[in-house]
Amino acid sequence: MPGPRSAIASTLGCLTLVATLGCARPVLRVETVPAGAEVTVDGETSREQRWSVSDDDPTTVLAKWPDGKQVSAQVYIEHDAKITLRRDGEPGQVVGARVVGMAPSPPGAAPSAAAPPDGQLGGPLPPPPSTVTPGPGDPMAKARKLYDEGQKAYELTDFDVAIEKFRAAYELIRSSNDPAAPEVLGAVIFNLAVVYERSYEVTPDPERLRRARVMYRQYDEQMASIQAGWAKSSEHADVLARIRALEARLGPQK
């Protein structure tokens, strides 16, 4: 089951090649927004911002800007991966890994993280950006609460509740004029796609896969509208791969 950033796919790939080539360590690429931060991965620097990392243990990524501002993340690497750390602490793009902890850090502090629940392929869904200060009655305030409830339901594998909460958050965010709304909306759309796809494991109705496909396509369109160069990004390629995998599972008549 190709769940979100599925560890199963990379494991199968290693099993296929291990007899002749061995199982190479995955490569992690790190970008920062804005650029110019010093990045370390498990305490090591790299001039090319690329690291060979273990896919068995969590990896600690730390970005430090010249003014001393730091953002750290702890991630599980599942195959060749890319992660973007943002100076403002908002969620960045993550491909090929699952984040289990991300936060601004004072100098010398390590990122806090909780291990993903046993058997959970996707790990925790990313939280919405936390820098928005909603006013009374602002749709973003209600959307944040619904988002948090949806994430908790997802972590408990209560997928139908998670879908309900994320869809309600989606409707509220669409009506918000907050500058962060387009990016948050993209996160909600992606999470809906992931939850629809994973819910098929519990309720094997092909309609769930069809809805996942629709949401991945909508996410791709949303990101193309707000992120320059999206069509050439590895994230775009990842989304297209997910869509193709769903189409293969649904078959030509579906």
PDB file of C-alpha atoms in Angstrom:
ATOM      1  CA  MET A   1       0.000   0.000   0.000  1.00  0.00           C
ATOM      2  CA  PRO A   2       1.775   3.174  -1.129  1.00  0.00           C
ATOM      3  CA  GLY A   3       0.848   5.258   1.897  1.00  0.00           C
ATOM      4  CA  PRO A   4       2.252   8.756   2.470  1.00  0.00           C
ATOM      5  CA  ARG A   5       6.035   8.630   2.001  1.00  0.00           C
ATOM      6  CA  SER A   6       5.648   4.879   2.417  1.00  0.00           C
ATOM      7  CA  ALA A   7       8.543   3.035   3.992  1.00  0.00           C
ATOM      8  CA  ILE A   8       7.215  -0.152   2.378  1.00  0.00           C
ATOM      9  CA  ALA A   9       8.121   0.929  -1.153  1.00  0.00           C
ATOM     10  CA  SER A  10      11.722   1.741  -0.253  1.00  0.00           C
ATOM     11  CA  THR A  11      12.076  -1.509   1.684  1.00  0.00           C
ATOM     12  CA  LEU A  12      10.865  -3.552  -1.286  1.00  0.00           C
ATOM     13  CA  GLY A  13      13.308  -1.710  -3.500  1.00  0.00           C
ATOM     14  CA  CYS A  14      16.168  -2.679  -1.206  1.00  0.00           C
ATOM     15  CA  LEU A  15      15.041  -6.296  -1.078  1.00  0.00           C
ATOM     16  CA  THR A  16      15.114  -6.446  -4.871  1.00  0.00           C
ATOM     17  CA  LEU A  17      18.635  -5.081  -5.220  1.00  0.00           C
ATOM     18  CA  VAL A  18      20.362  -6.226  -2.074  1.00  0.00           C
ATOM     19  CA  ALA A  19      21.644  -9.488  -3.566  1.00  0.00           C
ATOM     20  CA  THR A  20      23.733  -7.706  -6.191  1.00  0.00           C
ATOM     21  CA  LEU A  21      24.178  -4.090  -5.144  1.00  0.00           C
ATOM     22  CA  GLY A  22      23.378  -3.931  -1.452  1.00  0.00           C
ATOM     23  CA  CYS A  23      20.987  -1.377  -0.011  1.00  0.00           C
ATOM     24  CA  ALA A  24      22.477   2.104  -0.425  1.00  0.00           C
ATOM     25  CA  ARG A  25      21.869   4.702   2.250  1.00  0.00           C
ATOM     26  CA  PRO A  26      19.295   7.296   1.224  1.00  0.00           C
ATOM     27  CA  VAL A  27      20.393  10.827   0.377  1.00  0.00           C
ATOM     28  CA  LEU A  28      18.833  13.814   2.146  1.00  0.00           C
ATOM     29  CA  ARG A  29      18.799  17.253   0.524  1.00  0.00           C
ATOM     30  CA  VAL A  30      18.049  20.306   2.661  1.00  0.00           C
ATOM     31  CA  GLU A  31      16.973  23.784   1.564  1.00  0.00           C
ATOM     32  CA  THR A  32      16.266  26.806   3.747  1.00  0.00           C
ATOM     33  CA  VAL A  33      13.901  29.747   3.330  1.00  0.00           C
ATOM     34  CA  PRO A  34      15.427  32.267   3.230  1.00  0.00           C
ATOM     35  CA  ALA A  35      18.692  30.864   1.942  1.00  0.00           C
ATOM     36  CA  GLY A  36      21.952  31.453   3.750  1.00  0.00           C
ATOM     37  CA  ALA A  37      21.432  29.304   6.842  1.00  0.00           C
ATOM     38  CA  GLU A  38      24.117  26.922   8.056  1.00  0.00           C
ATOM     39  CA  VAL A  39      22.621  23.426   7.994  1.00  0.00           C
ATOM     40  CA  THR A  40      23.740  20.397   9.933  1.00  0.00           C
ATOM     41  CA  VAL A  41      22.328  16.880   9.747  1.00  0.00           C
ATOM     42  CA  ASP A  42      23.055  14.784  12.822  1.00  0.00           C
ATOM     43  CA  GLY A  43      25.731  17.370  13.630  1.00  0.00           C
ATOM     44  CA  GLU A  44      27.469  17.142  10.239  1.00  0.00           C
ATOM     45  CA  THR A  45      27.781  19.887   7.634  1.00  0.00           C
ATOM     46  CA  SER A  46      27.849  19.469   3.838  1.00  0.00           C
ATOM     47  CA  ARG A  47      28.964  21.973   1.206  1.00  0.00           C
ATOM     48  CA  GLU A  48      26.455  20.534  -1.269  1.00  0.00           C
ATOM     49  CA  GLN A  49      23.627  20.478   1.307  1.00  0.00           C
ATOM     50  CA  ARG A  50      23.335  16.717   0.694  1.00  0.00           C
ATOM     51  CA  TRP A  51      23.819  14.024   3.289  1.00  0.00           C
ATOM     52  CA  SER A  52      23.890  10.234   3.236  1.00  0.00           C
ATOM     53  CA  VAL A  53      21.710   9.199   6.162  1.00  0.00           C
ATOM     54  CA  SER A  54      20.311   6.142   7.878  1.00  0.00           C
ATOM     55  CA  ASP A  55      16.744   5.042   7.239  1.00  0.00           C
ATOM     56  CA  ASP A  56      16.648   3.095  10.506  1.00  0.00           C
ATOM     57  CA  ASP A  57      16.909   5.885  13.069  1.00  0.00           C
ATOM     58  CA  PRO A  58      15.485   9.422  13.223  1.00  0.00           C
ATOM     59  CA  THR A  59      17.645  12.132  11.661  1.00  0.00           C
ATOM     60  CA  THR A  60      18.098  15.545  13.279  1.00  0.00           C
ATOM     61  CA  VAL A  61      18.245  18.536  10.917  1.00  0.00           C
ATOM     62  CA  LEU A  62      19.205  21.987  12.186  1.00  0.00           C
ATOM     63  CA  ALA A  63      19.258  25.279  10.258  1.00  0.00           C
ATOM     64  CA  LYS A  64      20.928  28.341  11.811  1.00  0.00           C
ATOM     65  CA  TRP A  65      20.727  31.771  10.194  1.00  0.00           C
ATOM     66  CA  PRO A  66      23.465  34.417  10.647  1.00  0.00           C
ATOM     67  CA  ASP A  67      21.409  36.335  13.231  1.00  0.00           C
ATOM     68  CA  GLY A  68      21.251  33.252  15.462  1.00  0.00           C
ATOM     69  CA  LYS A  69      17.696  32.213  14.580  1.00  0.00           C
ATOM     70  CA  GLN A  70      17.412  28.410  14.510  1.00  0.00           C
ATOM     71  CA  VAL A  71      14.834  25.903  13.302  1.00  0.00           C
ATOM     72  CA  SER A  72      15.259  22.215  13.951  1.00  0.00           C
ATOM     73  CA  ALA A  73      13.449  19.106  12.789  1.00  0.00           C
ATOM     74  CA  GLN A  74      13.573  15.426  13.494  1.00  0.00           C
ATOM     75  CA  VAL A  75      12.627  13.209  10.584  1.00  0.00           C
ATOM     76  CA  TYR A  76      12.443   9.571   9.590  1.00  0.00           C
ATOM     77  CA  ILE A  77      14.021   9.111   6.153  1.00  0.00           C
ATOM     78  CA  GLU A  78      12.307   6.534   3.966  1.00  0.00           C
ATOM     79  CA  HIS A  79      14.182   6.965   0.659  1.00  0.00           C
ATOM     80  CA  ASP A  80      16.053   9.769  -1.097  1.00  0.00           C
ATOM     81  CA  ALA A  81      14.463  12.802   0.504  1.00  0.00           C
ATOM     82  CA  LYS A  82      14.223  16.566   0.440  1.00  0.00           C
ATOM     83  CA  ILE A  83      13.180  18.866   3.258  1.00  0.00           C
ATOM     84  CA  THR A  84      12.780  22.646   3.389  1.00  0.00           C
ATOM     85  CA  LEU A  85      13.247  24.448   6.712  1.00  0.00           C
ATOM     86  CA  ARG A  86      11.621  27.868   6.960  1.00  0.00           C
ATOM     87  CA  ARG A  87      13.008  30.575   9.216  1.00  0.00           C
ATOM     88  CA  ASP A  88       9.503  31.508  10.376  1.00  0.00           C
ATOM     89  CA  GLY A  89       8.935  27.962  11.665  1.00  0.00           C
ATOM     90  CA  GLU A  90       6.055  27.259   9.292  1.00  0.00           C
ATOM     91  CA  PRO A  91       5.919  23.808   7.661  1.00  0.00           C
ATOM     92  CA  GLY A  92       8.075  23.504   4.556  1.00  0.00           C
ATOM     93  CA  GLN A  93       8.017  20.980   1.757  1.00  0.00           C
ATOM     94  CA  VAL A  94       8.928  17.421   2.741  1.00  0.00           C
ATOM     95  CA  VAL A  95       9.409  14.603   0.225  1.00  0.00           C
ATOM     96  CA  GLY A  96      10.611  11.106   1.015  1.00  0.00           C
ATOM     97  CA  ALA A  97      10.520  11.563   4.783  1.00  0.00           C
ATOM     98  CA  ARG A  98       8.094  12.086   7.633  1.00  0.00           C
ATOM     99  CA  VAL A  99       8.599  14.802  10.200  1.00  0.00           C
ATOM    100  CA  VAL A 100       8.032  13.847  13.833  1.00  0.00           C
ATOM    101  CA  GLY A 101       9.138  17.133  15.346  1.00  0.00           C
ATOM    102  CA  MET A 102       9.798  20.639  14.029  1.00  0.00           C
ATOM    103  CA  ALA A 103      10.167  23.849  15.980  1.00  0.00           C
ATOM    104  CA  PRO A 104      12.217  27.019  16.383  1.00  0.00           C
ATOM    105  CA  SER A 105      15.049  26.245  18.795  1.00  0.00           C
ATOM    106  CA  PRO A 106      17.173  28.358  21.106  1.00  0.00           C
ATOM    107  CA  PRO A 107      20.926  27.839  20.649  1.00  0.00           C
ATOM    108  CA  GLY A 108      21.993  24.414  21.857  1.00  0.00           C
ATOM    109  CA  ALA A 109      18.474  23.015  22.126  1.00  0.00           C
ATOM    110  CA  ALA A 110      17.476  19.773  20.427  1.00  0.00           C
ATOM    111  CA  PRO A 111      14.160  19.339  18.601  1.00  0.00           C
ATOM    112  CA  SER A 112      11.405  17.678  20.543  1.00  0.00           C
ATOM    113  CA  ALA A 113       9.716  14.707  18.914  1.00  0.00           C
ATOM    114  CA  ALA A 114       7.420  11.864  19.677  1.00  0.00           C
ATOM    115  CA  ALA A 115       7.779   8.492  18.025  1.00  0.00           C
ATOM    116  CA  PRO A 116       5.048   7.716  15.482  1.00  0.00           C
ATOM    117  CA  PRO A 117       2.396   5.226  16.612  1.00  0.00           C
ATOM    118  CA  ASP A 118       3.266   1.598  15.911  1.00  0.00           C
ATOM    119  CA  GLY A 119       2.151   0.498  12.469  1.00  0.00           C
ATOM    120  CA  GLN A 120       1.437   4.045  11.276  1.00  0.00           C
ATOM    121  CA  LEU A 121       2.906   4.401   7.819  1.00  0.00           C
ATOM    122  CA  GLY A 122       2.544   8.107   7.387  1.00  0.00           C
ATOM    123  CA  GLY A 123       3.495   9.427  10.801  1.00  0.00           C
ATOM    124  CA  PRO A 124       1.911  12.615  12.130  1.00  0.00           C
ATOM    125  CA  LEU A 125       0.499  14.971   9.538  1.00  0.00           C
ATOM    126  CA  PRO A 126       2.204  18.369   9.464  1.00  0.00           C
ATOM    127  CA  PRO A 127       0.636  21.064  11.649  1.00  0.00           C
ATOM    128  CA  PRO A 128      -0.726  24.227  10.043  1.00  0.00           C
ATOM    129  CA  PRO A 129       1.425  27.376  10.117  1.00  0.00           C
ATOM    130  CA  SER A 130       1.437  28.771  13.648  1.00  0.00           C
ATOM    131  CA  THR A 131       2.274  32.418  12.999  1.00  0.00           C
ATOM    132  CA  VAL A 132      -1.305  33.508  12.198  1.00  0.00           C
ATOM    133  CA  THR A 133      -3.016  35.380  15.020  1.00  0.00           C
ATOM    134  CA  PRO A 134      -6.741  35.038  14.319  1.00  0.00           C
ATOM    135  CA  GLY A 135      -9.186  37.591  15.614  1.00  0.00           C
ATOM    136  CA  PRO A 136     -12.627  36.903  17.058  1.00  0.00           C
ATOM    137  CA  GLY A 137     -14.756  35.032  14.566  1.00  0.00           C
ATOM    138  CA  ASP A 138     -11.888  34.658  12.089  1.00  0.00           C
ATOM    139  CA  PRO A 139     -12.386  31.478  10.015  1.00  0.00           C
ATOM    140  CA  MET A 140      -8.708  30.630  10.535  1.00  0.00           C
ATOM    141  CA  ALA A 141      -9.272  30.219  14.282  1.00  0.00           C
ATOM    142  CA  LYS A 142     -12.019  27.659  13.725  1.00  0.00           C
ATOM    143  CA  ALA A 143     -10.022  26.024  10.926  1.00  0.00           C
ATOM    144  CA  ARG A 144      -6.997  25.589  13.194  1.00  0.00           C
ATOM    145  CA  LYS A 145      -9.122  23.818  15.805  1.00  0.00           C
ATOM    146  CA  LEU A 146     -10.642  21.541  13.175  1.00  0.00           C
ATOM    147  CA  TYR A 147      -7.188  20.851  11.711  1.00  0.00           C
ATOM    148  CA  ASP A 148      -5.845  19.811  15.105  1.00  0.00           C
ATOM    149  CA  GLU A 149      -8.852  17.550  15.662  1.00  0.00           C
ATOM    150  CA  GLY A 150      -8.370  16.016  12.226  1.00  0.00           C
ATOM    151  CA  GLN A 151      -4.705  15.332  12.906  1.00  0.00           C
ATOM    152  CA  LYS A 152      -5.516  13.626  16.202  1.00  0.00           C
ATOM    153  CA  ALA A 153      -8.153  11.478  14.491  1.00  0.00           C
ATOM    154  CA  TYR A 154      -5.630  10.536  11.784  1.00  0.00           C
ATOM    155  CA  GLU A 155      -3.059   9.500  14.382  1.00  0.00           C
ATOM    156  CA  LEU A 156      -5.718   7.256  15.948  1.00  0.00           C
ATOM    157  CA  THR A 157      -6.507   5.848  12.462  1.00  0.00           C
ATOM    158  CA  ASP A 158     -10.065   7.179  12.779  1.00  0.00           C
ATOM    159  CA  PHE A 159      -9.937   8.178   9.147  1.00  0.00           C
ATOM    160  CA  ASP A 160     -13.576   9.101   8.570  1.00  0.00           C
ATOM    161  CA  VAL A 161     -13.457  11.588  11.441  1.00  0.00           C
ATOM    162  CA  ALA A 162     -10.186  12.974  10.108  1.00  0.00           C
ATOM    163  CA  ILE A 163     -11.766  13.454   6.678  1.00  0.00           C
ATOM    164  CA  GLU A 164     -14.755  15.226   8.223  1.00  0.00           C
ATOM    165  CA  LYS A 165     -12.530  17.609  10.198  1.00  0.00           C
ATOM    166  CA  PHE A 166     -10.163  18.370   7.325  1.00  0.00           C
ATOM    167  CA  ARG A 167     -13.052  19.015   4.937  1.00  0.00           C
ATOM    168  CA  ALA A 168     -14.624  21.424   7.421  1.00  0.00           C
ATOM    169  CA  ALA A 169     -11.269  23.196   7.827  1.00  0.00           C
ATOM    170  CA  TYR A 170     -10.946  23.344   4.035  1.00  0.00           C
ATOM    171  CA  GLU A 171     -14.261  25.175   3.671  1.00  0.00           C
ATOM    172  CA  LEU A 172     -13.351  27.711   6.349  1.00  0.00           C
ATOM    173  CA  ILE A 173      -9.881  28.428   4.996  1.00  0.00           C
ATOM    174  CA  ARG A 174     -11.279  29.037   1.515  1.00  0.00           C
ATOM    175  CA  SER A 175     -13.324  31.934   2.963  1.00  0.00           C
ATOM    176  CA  SER A 176     -10.423  33.499   4.885  1.00  0.00           C
ATOM    177  CA  ASN A 177      -8.562  36.571   3.653  1.00  0.00           C
ATOM    178  CA  ASP A 178      -5.527  35.758   5.762  1.00  0.00           C
ATOM    179  CA  PRO A 179      -2.286  35.979   3.726  1.00  0.00           C
ATOM    180  CA  ALA A 180      -1.293  32.517   4.942  1.00  0.00           C
ATOM    181  CA  ALA A 181      -4.561  30.941   3.759  1.00  0.00           C
ATOM    182  CA  PRO A 182      -3.326  29.689   0.329  1.00  0.00           C
ATOM    183  CA  GLU A 183      -0.393  27.782   1.847  1.00  0.00           C
ATOM    184  CA  VAL A 184      -2.482  26.389   4.701  1.00  0.00           C
ATOM    185  CA  LEU A 185      -5.136  25.361   2.203  1.00  0.00           C
ATOM    186  CA  GLY A 186      -2.504  23.434   0.260  1.00  0.00           C
ATOM    187  CA  ALA A 187      -1.538  21.551   3.426  1.00  0.00           C
ATOM    188  CA  VAL A 188      -5.159  20.662   4.139  1.00  0.00           C
ATOM    189  CA  ILE A 189      -5.727  19.457   0.574  1.00  0.00           C
ATOM    190  CA  PHE A 190      -2.634  17.255   0.701  1.00  0.00           C
ATOM    191  CA  ASN A 191      -3.681  15.789   4.052  1.00  0.00           C
ATOM    192  CA  LEU A 192      -7.132  15.029   2.699  1.00  0.00           C
ATOM    193  CA  ALA A 193      -5.553  13.135  -0.183  1.00  0.00           C
ATOM    194  CA  VAL A 194      -3.371  11.131   2.196  1.00  0.00           C
ATOM    195  CA  VAL A 195      -6.259  10.298   4.542  1.00  0.00           C
ATOM    196  CA  TYR A 196      -8.569   9.258   1.698  1.00  0.00           C
ATOM    197  CA  GLU A 197      -5.836   6.970   0.392  1.00  0.00           C
ATOM    198  CA  ARG A 198      -5.066   5.462   3.786  1.00  0.00           C
ATOM    199  CA  SER A 199      -8.753   5.030   4.646  1.00  0.00           C
ATOM    200  CA  TYR A 200      -8.981   2.506   1.804  1.00  0.00           C
ATOM    201  CA  GLU A 201      -7.006   0.126   4.057  1.00  0.00           C
ATOM    202  CA  VAL A 202      -9.936   0.104   6.494  1.00  0.00           C
ATOM    203  CA  THR A 203     -12.816   0.607   4.067  1.00  0.00           C
ATOM    204  CA  PRO A 204     -11.767  -0.779   0.652  1.00  0.00           C
ATOM    205  CA  ASP A 205     -14.178   1.307  -1.403  1.00  0.00           C
ATOM    206  CA  PRO A 206     -12.626   2.424  -4.723  1.00  0.00           C
ATOM    207  CA  GLU A 207     -14.386   5.776  -4.316  1.00  0.00           C
ATOM    208  CA  ARG A 208     -11.877   6.590  -1.599  1.00  0.00           C
ATOM    209  CA  LEU A 209      -8.999   6.105  -4.021  1.00  0.00           C
ATOM    210  CA  ARG A 210     -10.789   8.210  -6.626  1.00  0.00           C
ATOM    211  CA  ARG A 211     -11.227  11.013  -4.106  1.00  0.00           C
ATOM    212  CA  ALA A 212      -7.575  10.736  -3.113  1.00  0.00           C
ATOM    213  CA  ARG A 213      -6.627  11.123  -6.774  1.00  0.00           C
ATOM    214  CA  VAL A 214      -8.823  14.217  -7.099  1.00  0.00           C
ATOM    215  CA  MET A 215      -7.290  15.790  -3.987  1.00  0.00           C
ATOM    216  CA  TYR A 216      -3.713  15.111  -5.145  1.00  0.00           C
ATOM    217  CA  ARG A 217      -4.538  16.793  -8.462  1.00  0.00           C
ATOM    218  CA  GLN A 218      -6.083  19.740  -6.621  1.00  0.00           C
ATOM    219  CA  TYR A 219      -3.025  19.986  -4.373  1.00  0.00           C
ATOM    220  CA  ASP A 220      -0.769  20.036  -7.430  1.00  0.00           C
ATOM    221  CA  GLU A 221      -2.824  22.855  -8.955  1.00  0.00           C
ATOM    222  CA  GLN A 222      -2.874  24.787  -5.670  1.00  0.00           C
ATOM    223  CA  MET A 223       0.893  24.631  -5.252  1.00  0.00           C
ATOM    224  CA  ALA A 224       1.488  25.573  -8.884  1.00  0.00           C
ATOM    225  CA  SER A 225      -0.555  28.732  -8.268  1.00  0.00           C
ATOM    226  CA  ILE A 226       1.477  29.880  -5.242  1.00  0.00           C
ATOM    227  CA  GLN A 227       4.987  28.453  -5.701  1.00  0.00           C
ATOM    228  CA  ALA A 228       7.251  29.569  -8.532  1.00  0.00           C
ATOM    229  CA  GLY A 229       8.966  26.714 -10.335  1.00  0.00           C
ATOM    230  CA  TRP A 230       6.587  24.119  -8.921  1.00  0.00           C
ATOM    231  CA  ALA A 231       6.368  22.262 -12.244  1.00  0.00           C
ATOM    232  CA  LYS A 232      10.116  21.540 -12.112  1.00  0.00           C
ATOM    233  CA  SER A 233      10.242  20.599  -8.435  1.00  0.00           C
ATOM    234  CA  SER A 234      10.744  17.141  -6.961  1.00  0.00           C
ATOM    235  CA  GLU A 235       7.577  17.679  -4.930  1.00  0.00           C
ATOM    236  CA  HIS A 236       5.562  18.028  -8.138  1.00  0.00           C
ATOM    237  CA  ALA A 237       7.120  14.815  -9.443  1.00  0.00           C
ATOM    238  CA  ASP A 238       6.240  13.071  -6.170  1.00  0.00           C
ATOM    239  CA  VAL A 239       2.591  14.107  -6.451  1.00  0.00           C
ATOM    240  CA  LEU A 240       2.423  12.907 -10.068  1.00  0.00           C
ATOM    241  CA  ALA A 241       3.871   9.568  -8.978  1.00  0.00           C
ATOM    242  CA  ARG A 242       1.162   9.242  -6.324  1.00  0.00           C
ATOM    243  CA  ILE A 243      -1.520  10.011  -8.899  1.00  0.00           C
ATOM    244  CA  ARG A 244      -0.127   7.435 -11.332  1.00  0.00           C
ATOM    245  CA  ALA A 245      -0.014   4.822  -8.560  1.00  0.00           C
ATOM    246  CA  LEU A 246      -3.665   5.469  -7.738  1.00  0.00           C
ATOM    247  CA  GLU A 247      -4.646   5.258 -11.401  1.00  0.00           C
ATOM    248  CA  ALA A 248      -2.876   1.908 -11.662  1.00  0.00           C
ATOM    249  CA  ARG A 249      -4.773   0.613  -8.642  1.00  0.00           C
ATOM    250  CA  LEU A 250      -8.105   1.865  -9.939  1.00  0.00           C
ATOM    251  CA  GLY A 251      -7.613   0.388 -13.396  1.00  0.00           C
ATOM    252  CA  PRO A 252      -8.530   1.821 -16.817  1.00  0.00           C
ATOM    253  CA  GLN A 253     -12.323   1.492 -16.301  1.00  0.00           C
ATOM    254  CA  LYS A 254     -12.350   3.429 -13.015  1.00  0.00           C
TER     255      LYS A 254
END
